[in-house]
Amino acid sequence: MDTTRQTKRSLPSFVYKLMLLAATVIWGFAFVVMKDAVDVLPPAQLIGVRFLLTGLLMAAVFHRHLRGSLNAGFLGAGLVLGAVTFLAFWVQTVGLAETTPGKNAFLTATYCVIVPFMLWGLTRKRPTMANVGAAVLCVAGIGLVSMTAGSFTIGFGDLMTLLCAVFFAAQIIAIARFSRRFDVLGLTAYQFLFGGAMGLVLGAAIEPAPAWEAVADLDFLLNLAYLVVFASGICYVLQNVGLAHVPEAQGSLILSLESVFGVVASVLICGELVTGRMVLGFALIFAAILISELAPARKTSEQKGCAQAEPAADDEDYAVA
């Protein structure tokens, strides 16, 4: 997993694009897996266990990158990233318990549209007209997907999912800035370790104890293994190797298909009914994502990162799921 831009191109370019596509499929189906897993383990505890196991796995694989990391700056950066990442996934999981995996996938993807406006507040760099147009389309799509027909109310699950998109946007900006100063693989391990610890502490404080017979159930353990090994491990290998050999714009567009596969998985596995109104909303949100990714003057690493809810080519951050 220690792949860098110095890796020699030894495979045809389409193979690296297929790696990115495979990652989006795994992340898309992770929305359904999370939906089942949260029925067994409350959101904070589920994120805590998932992150802690992933952090330990990454620490073991990337132990060389943790050498010399026991200092205030490195640990502080890991703590900030762990907090933002935990909040993003926790709120997303809370929302997932109250909405469908398909809606959750598409609404989470709106963080790509949020990033330019968040950067405006932080750096005073105005969004482009394309960013503004993408935001308008995105809001219209959200209305079609989330609002109850005949009213202007948005369900709690959809509202929490939109809030998680804000946290994911903040995470993208944070990882882009911290990765310039610290080893990103070591930072990634701390990000999961601190996030996992926060989840376990918060879960113990505010959530009921799980039914241990359900936790020990084979189906739940398989779901957890999928989240830790595939959605939080193998996907990062596929994504990081792929993005090292695929231009950022192309990589971003491929990775944005995660939301599409989230809907496909929800329909195939959960039997989610997709109405014409929802399809139109999904189309508007997807168009907004494409416009946001293809917008001119997207040259900063923070903006390049909005292809995922987990890493950018330079940032090796995390994608949603």
Tab-separated table of C-alpha atoms in Angstrom:
chain	number	residue	atom	x	y	z
A	1	MET	CA	0.000	0.000	0.000
A	2	ASP	CA	3.086	2.192	0.125
A	3	THR	CA	2.606	3.309	-3.453
A	4	THR	CA	3.775	6.694	-4.663
A	5	ARG	CA	3.968	8.693	-7.815
A	6	GLN	CA	7.426	7.241	-8.324
A	7	THR	CA	5.865	3.836	-9.024
A	8	LYS	CA	6.676	2.930	-12.599
A	9	ARG	CA	3.781	2.572	-14.998
A	10	SER	CA	3.890	-1.185	-15.549
A	11	LEU	CA	0.255	-1.747	-16.535
A	12	PRO	CA	-1.984	-0.305	-19.262
A	13	SER	CA	-3.793	2.862	-18.200
A	14	PHE	CA	-7.215	1.216	-18.353
A	15	VAL	CA	-6.162	-1.168	-15.569
A	16	TYR	CA	-5.651	1.741	-13.171
A	17	LYS	CA	-9.027	3.147	-14.161
A	18	LEU	CA	-10.581	-0.254	-13.435
A	19	MET	CA	-8.964	-0.108	-9.974
A	20	LEU	CA	-10.775	3.151	-9.277
A	21	LEU	CA	-14.018	1.724	-10.618
A	22	ALA	CA	-13.662	-1.346	-8.387
A	23	ALA	CA	-13.212	0.919	-5.360
A	24	THR	CA	-16.423	2.794	-6.162
A	25	VAL	CA	-18.344	-0.486	-6.403
A	26	ILE	CA	-17.056	-1.618	-2.996
A	27	TRP	CA	-17.864	1.751	-1.414
A	28	GLY	CA	-21.288	1.824	-3.064
A	29	PHE	CA	-22.246	-1.528	-1.552
A	30	ALA	CA	-20.791	-0.413	1.793
A	31	PHE	CA	-23.830	1.857	2.237
A	32	VAL	CA	-26.032	-1.247	2.358
A	33	VAL	CA	-23.611	-3.063	4.656
A	34	MET	CA	-23.583	-0.100	7.033
A	35	LYS	CA	-27.391	-0.063	6.997
A	36	ASP	CA	-27.452	-3.668	8.228
A	37	ALA	CA	-24.580	-3.218	10.689
A	38	VAL	CA	-26.126	-0.180	12.399
A	39	ASP	CA	-29.181	-2.284	13.201
A	40	VAL	CA	-26.915	-4.368	15.451
A	41	LEU	CA	-24.429	-1.842	16.845
A	42	PRO	CA	-25.369	1.819	17.553
A	43	PRO	CA	-23.729	4.400	15.249
A	44	ALA	CA	-20.937	5.724	17.507
A	45	GLN	CA	-19.971	2.243	18.681
A	46	LEU	CA	-20.042	0.871	15.138
A	47	ILE	CA	-17.813	3.670	13.832
A	48	GLY	CA	-15.551	3.272	16.873
A	49	VAL	CA	-15.026	-0.454	16.314
A	50	ARG	CA	-14.630	-0.061	12.558
A	51	PHE	CA	-12.130	2.780	12.819
A	52	LEU	CA	-10.104	1.274	15.641
A	53	LEU	CA	-9.687	-2.045	13.824
A	54	THR	CA	-8.790	-0.214	10.613
A	55	GLY	CA	-6.326	2.005	12.478
A	56	LEU	CA	-4.601	-0.993	14.041
A	57	LEU	CA	-4.435	-2.682	10.645
A	58	MET	CA	-2.925	0.420	9.042
A	59	ALA	CA	-0.502	0.953	11.909
A	60	ALA	CA	0.759	-2.596	11.386
A	61	VAL	CA	1.104	-2.154	7.618
A	62	PHE	CA	2.533	1.385	7.759
A	63	HIS	CA	4.601	1.082	10.939
A	64	ARG	CA	7.640	2.509	9.167
A	65	HIS	CA	5.721	5.709	8.508
A	66	LEU	CA	4.987	6.123	12.224
A	67	ARG	CA	8.659	6.458	13.144
A	68	GLY	CA	9.337	9.900	14.540
A	69	SER	CA	5.621	10.712	14.682
A	70	LEU	CA	5.344	10.938	18.469
A	71	ASN	CA	5.439	14.723	18.627
A	72	ALA	CA	2.831	17.382	19.352
A	73	GLY	CA	2.446	18.538	15.751
A	74	PHE	CA	1.933	15.094	14.229
A	75	LEU	CA	-0.341	13.850	17.005
A	76	GLY	CA	-2.316	17.112	16.969
A	77	ALA	CA	-2.928	16.817	13.233
A	78	GLY	CA	-4.009	13.208	13.668
A	79	LEU	CA	-6.359	14.204	16.482
A	80	VAL	CA	-8.018	16.950	14.410
A	81	LEU	CA	-8.435	14.654	11.418
A	82	GLY	CA	-9.711	11.851	13.635
A	83	ALA	CA	-12.334	14.167	15.161
A	84	VAL	CA	-13.576	15.535	11.819
A	85	THR	CA	-13.607	12.088	10.216
A	86	PHE	CA	-15.442	10.531	13.144
A	87	LEU	CA	-18.086	13.274	13.136
A	88	ALA	CA	-18.583	12.862	9.375
A	89	PHE	CA	-19.048	9.101	9.539
A	90	TRP	CA	-21.047	9.192	12.769
A	91	VAL	CA	-23.572	11.731	11.480
A	92	GLN	CA	-23.730	9.836	8.186
A	93	THR	CA	-24.483	6.593	10.026
A	94	VAL	CA	-27.116	8.292	12.196
A	95	GLY	CA	-28.735	9.530	8.999
A	96	LEU	CA	-28.467	6.107	7.377
A	97	ALA	CA	-30.546	4.618	10.182
A	98	GLU	CA	-33.402	6.962	9.180
A	99	THR	CA	-33.170	6.961	5.380
A	100	THR	CA	-32.377	4.605	2.525
A	101	PRO	CA	-28.842	3.664	1.427
A	102	GLY	CA	-29.500	5.139	-2.015
A	103	LYS	CA	-30.506	8.545	-0.674
A	104	ASN	CA	-27.647	8.439	1.825
A	105	ALA	CA	-25.126	7.771	-0.948
A	106	PHE	CA	-26.254	10.607	-3.214
A	107	LEU	CA	-26.771	13.194	-0.474
A	108	THR	CA	-23.335	12.422	0.983
A	109	ALA	CA	-21.780	13.108	-2.429
A	110	THR	CA	-22.893	16.752	-2.204
A	111	TYR	CA	-19.703	17.489	-0.235
A	112	CYS	CA	-18.001	17.993	-3.607
A	113	VAL	CA	-20.207	21.026	-4.168
A	114	ILE	CA	-19.691	22.322	-0.612
A	115	VAL	CA	-15.866	22.391	-0.717
A	116	PRO	CA	-15.457	25.519	-2.924
A	117	PHE	CA	-17.815	27.521	-0.710
A	118	MET	CA	-16.109	26.367	2.478
A	119	LEU	CA	-12.765	27.394	0.962
A	120	TRP	CA	-14.303	30.792	0.192
A	121	GLY	CA	-14.894	31.312	3.894
A	122	LEU	CA	-11.395	30.128	4.818
A	123	THR	CA	-9.242	31.598	2.040
A	124	ARG	CA	-11.486	34.294	0.494
A	125	LYS	CA	-11.145	32.621	-2.897
A	126	ARG	CA	-14.483	33.170	-4.575
A	127	PRO	CA	-16.249	30.172	-6.142
A	128	THR	CA	-16.450	30.179	-9.920
A	129	MET	CA	-19.720	30.570	-11.798
A	130	ALA	CA	-19.545	26.834	-12.460
A	131	ASN	CA	-19.429	26.249	-8.690
A	132	VAL	CA	-22.478	28.460	-8.209
A	133	GLY	CA	-24.339	26.692	-11.005
A	134	ALA	CA	-23.439	23.312	-9.497
A	135	ALA	CA	-24.748	24.463	-6.118
A	136	VAL	CA	-28.086	25.519	-7.640
A	137	LEU	CA	-28.479	22.171	-9.390
A	138	CYS	CA	-27.474	20.355	-6.216
A	139	VAL	CA	-30.051	22.165	-4.069
A	140	ALA	CA	-32.754	21.403	-6.629
A	141	GLY	CA	-31.742	17.751	-6.680
A	142	ILE	CA	-31.736	17.564	-2.886
A	143	GLY	CA	-35.254	18.949	-2.849
A	144	LEU	CA	-36.491	16.305	-5.284
A	145	VAL	CA	-34.745	13.454	-3.469
A	146	SER	CA	-35.434	14.442	0.133
A	147	MET	CA	-38.558	16.540	0.419
A	148	THR	CA	-41.889	14.852	0.916
A	149	ALA	CA	-44.180	15.287	-2.075
A	150	GLY	CA	-46.562	18.191	-1.507
A	151	SER	CA	-44.558	19.683	1.384
A	152	PHE	CA	-41.291	21.447	2.117
A	153	THR	CA	-40.139	19.177	4.938
A	154	ILE	CA	-36.941	17.118	4.882
A	155	GLY	CA	-36.692	13.905	6.857
A	156	PHE	CA	-34.313	13.660	9.820
A	157	GLY	CA	-32.165	11.031	8.094
A	158	ASP	CA	-31.738	13.167	4.988
A	159	LEU	CA	-30.924	16.234	7.090
A	160	MET	CA	-28.235	14.321	9.015
A	161	THR	CA	-26.787	13.060	5.741
A	162	LEU	CA	-26.502	16.628	4.430
A	163	LEU	CA	-24.767	17.600	7.688
A	164	CYS	CA	-22.287	14.753	7.232
A	165	ALA	CA	-21.469	16.173	3.781
A	166	VAL	CA	-20.375	19.394	5.510
A	167	PHE	CA	-18.041	17.420	7.789
A	168	PHE	CA	-16.641	15.493	4.829
A	169	ALA	CA	-15.926	18.784	3.062
A	170	ALA	CA	-14.087	20.008	6.176
A	171	GLN	CA	-12.136	16.750	6.324
A	172	ILE	CA	-11.001	17.115	2.711
A	173	ILE	CA	-9.656	20.604	3.350
A	174	ALA	CA	-7.954	19.519	6.578
A	175	ILE	CA	-6.213	16.488	5.065
A	176	ALA	CA	-5.022	18.579	2.118
A	177	ARG	CA	-3.369	21.065	4.477
A	178	PHE	CA	-1.918	18.593	6.967
A	179	SER	CA	-0.565	16.267	4.269
A	180	ARG	CA	1.817	19.025	3.155
A	181	ARG	CA	3.546	18.925	6.538
A	182	PHE	CA	3.279	15.330	7.718
A	183	ASP	CA	3.710	11.816	6.319
A	184	VAL	CA	0.243	11.070	4.958
A	185	LEU	CA	0.283	7.312	5.580
A	186	GLY	CA	1.263	7.748	9.218
A	187	LEU	CA	-1.323	10.514	9.499
A	188	THR	CA	-3.933	8.168	8.077
A	189	ALA	CA	-3.226	5.561	10.754
A	190	TYR	CA	-3.596	8.157	13.526
A	191	GLN	CA	-6.746	9.495	11.881
A	192	PHE	CA	-8.429	6.110	12.234
A	193	LEU	CA	-6.999	5.347	15.676
A	194	PHE	CA	-8.132	8.657	17.191
A	195	GLY	CA	-11.489	8.481	15.413
A	196	GLY	CA	-12.034	4.949	16.658
A	197	ALA	CA	-11.229	5.920	20.237
A	198	MET	CA	-13.686	8.829	20.053
A	199	GLY	CA	-16.411	6.556	18.765
A	200	LEU	CA	-15.942	4.023	21.562
A	201	VAL	CA	-15.885	6.723	24.260
A	202	LEU	CA	-18.951	8.534	22.919
A	203	GLY	CA	-20.784	5.277	22.348
A	204	ALA	CA	-20.143	4.132	25.902
A	205	ALA	CA	-21.404	7.481	27.207
A	206	ILE	CA	-24.629	7.991	25.245
A	207	GLU	CA	-25.605	4.714	23.585
A	208	PRO	CA	-27.110	1.565	25.071
A	209	ALA	CA	-24.983	-1.539	25.317
A	210	PRO	CA	-25.459	-3.778	22.277
A	211	ALA	CA	-27.027	-7.218	22.385
A	212	TRP	CA	-23.877	-9.290	22.458
A	213	GLU	CA	-25.535	-12.303	20.880
A	214	ALA	CA	-26.291	-10.093	17.867
A	215	VAL	CA	-22.716	-8.761	17.781
A	216	ALA	CA	-21.406	-12.330	17.793
A	217	ASP	CA	-23.718	-13.246	14.916
A	218	LEU	CA	-21.889	-14.386	11.808
A	219	ASP	CA	-23.765	-11.980	9.516
A	220	PHE	CA	-22.711	-8.972	11.581
A	221	LEU	CA	-19.106	-10.153	11.797
A	222	LEU	CA	-19.018	-10.570	8.025
A	223	ASN	CA	-20.441	-7.060	7.584
A	224	LEU	CA	-17.803	-5.663	9.944
A	225	ALA	CA	-15.052	-7.530	8.112
A	226	TYR	CA	-16.285	-6.041	4.831
A	227	LEU	CA	-16.168	-2.521	6.285
A	228	VAL	CA	-12.716	-2.918	7.843
A	229	VAL	CA	-10.888	-4.996	5.242
A	230	PHE	CA	-12.593	-3.972	2.002
A	231	ALA	CA	-14.260	-0.550	2.471
A	232	SER	CA	-11.527	0.789	4.785
A	233	GLY	CA	-8.489	-1.135	3.575
A	234	ILE	CA	-8.406	-2.641	0.110
A	235	CYS	CA	-10.262	0.334	-1.354
A	236	TYR	CA	-7.470	2.657	-0.262
A	237	VAL	CA	-4.927	0.486	-2.072
A	238	LEU	CA	-7.009	0.495	-5.245
A	239	GLN	CA	-7.668	4.217	-5.014
A	240	ASN	CA	-4.133	5.326	-4.191
A	241	VAL	CA	-2.518	3.146	-6.863
A	242	GLY	CA	-5.110	4.191	-9.423
A	243	LEU	CA	-4.839	7.906	-8.718
A	244	ALA	CA	-1.066	7.700	-9.013
A	245	HIS	CA	-1.522	6.811	-12.698
A	246	VAL	CA	-4.798	8.490	-13.698
A	247	PRO	CA	-5.199	12.281	-14.161
A	248	GLU	CA	-7.060	13.869	-11.271
A	249	ALA	CA	-10.014	15.031	-13.389
A	250	GLN	CA	-10.611	11.567	-14.822
A	251	GLY	CA	-10.068	9.931	-11.437
A	252	SER	CA	-12.545	12.283	-9.793
A	253	LEU	CA	-15.243	11.502	-12.314
A	254	ILE	CA	-14.754	7.761	-11.906
A	255	LEU	CA	-14.836	7.976	-8.111
A	256	SER	CA	-18.025	10.034	-8.137
A	257	LEU	CA	-19.782	6.892	-9.402
A	258	GLU	CA	-19.750	5.689	-5.791
A	259	SER	CA	-23.128	7.361	-5.284
A	260	VAL	CA	-24.565	5.587	-8.340
A	261	PHE	CA	-23.458	2.180	-7.083
A	262	GLY	CA	-24.902	3.059	-3.677
A	263	VAL	CA	-28.330	3.410	-5.281
A	264	VAL	CA	-27.845	0.241	-7.358
A	265	ALA	CA	-26.914	-1.735	-4.241
A	266	SER	CA	-29.890	-0.348	-2.330
A	267	VAL	CA	-32.285	-1.343	-5.122
A	268	LEU	CA	-30.809	-4.815	-5.617
A	269	ILE	CA	-30.305	-5.778	-1.972
A	270	CYS	CA	-32.725	-3.657	0.051
A	271	GLY	CA	-35.499	-3.443	-2.528
A	272	GLU	CA	-35.497	0.360	-2.440
A	273	LEU	CA	-38.176	1.819	-4.693
A	274	VAL	CA	-36.827	4.607	-6.865
A	275	THR	CA	-39.502	6.988	-8.161
A	276	GLY	CA	-39.271	9.194	-11.223
A	277	ARG	CA	-38.967	12.195	-8.905
A	278	MET	CA	-35.963	10.615	-7.163
A	279	VAL	CA	-34.331	9.699	-10.476
A	280	LEU	CA	-34.600	13.326	-11.596
A	281	GLY	CA	-33.154	14.459	-8.260
A	282	PHE	CA	-30.281	11.972	-8.535
A	283	ALA	CA	-29.600	13.194	-12.076
A	284	LEU	CA	-29.431	16.835	-10.938
A	285	ILE	CA	-27.111	15.978	-8.018
A	286	PHE	CA	-24.868	13.905	-10.299
A	287	ALA	CA	-24.794	16.741	-12.846
A	288	ALA	CA	-23.807	19.121	-10.041
A	289	ILE	CA	-20.958	16.799	-9.046
A	290	LEU	CA	-19.714	16.598	-12.638
A	291	ILE	CA	-19.842	20.376	-13.048
A	292	SER	CA	-18.055	20.826	-9.728
A	293	GLU	CA	-15.316	18.371	-10.720
A	294	LEU	CA	-14.862	19.846	-14.193
A	295	ALA	CA	-15.006	23.484	-13.052
A	296	PRO	CA	-12.049	25.597	-14.259
A	297	ALA	CA	-9.388	26.937	-11.905
A	298	ARG	CA	-9.580	23.933	-9.587
A	299	LYS	CA	-5.851	23.872	-8.978
A	300	THR	CA	-5.498	23.618	-5.217
A	301	SER	CA	-5.091	20.265	-3.541
A	302	GLU	CA	-8.097	20.948	-1.344
A	303	GLN	CA	-10.341	21.235	-4.380
A	304	LYS	CA	-8.831	18.251	-6.129
A	305	GLY	CA	-9.706	16.212	-3.083
A	306	CYS	CA	-13.447	16.492	-3.393
A	307	ALA	CA	-13.668	13.406	-5.499
A	308	GLN	CA	-13.966	11.200	-2.396
A	309	ALA	CA	-15.060	10.965	1.111
A	310	GLU	CA	-11.999	9.130	1.732
A	311	PRO	CA	-8.586	10.384	-0.391
A	312	ALA	CA	-7.260	12.556	-3.127
A	313	ALA	CA	-4.311	11.785	-5.349
A	314	ASP	CA	-2.000	13.924	-3.284
A	315	ASP	CA	-3.845	13.600	0.003
A	316	GLU	CA	-4.645	9.900	0.231
A	317	ASP	CA	-7.676	10.803	2.309
A	318	TYR	CA	-10.783	8.630	2.761
A	319	ALA	CA	-13.839	7.962	0.704
A	320	VAL	CA	-17.578	7.851	2.125
A	321	ALA	CA	-18.935	4.803	3.210
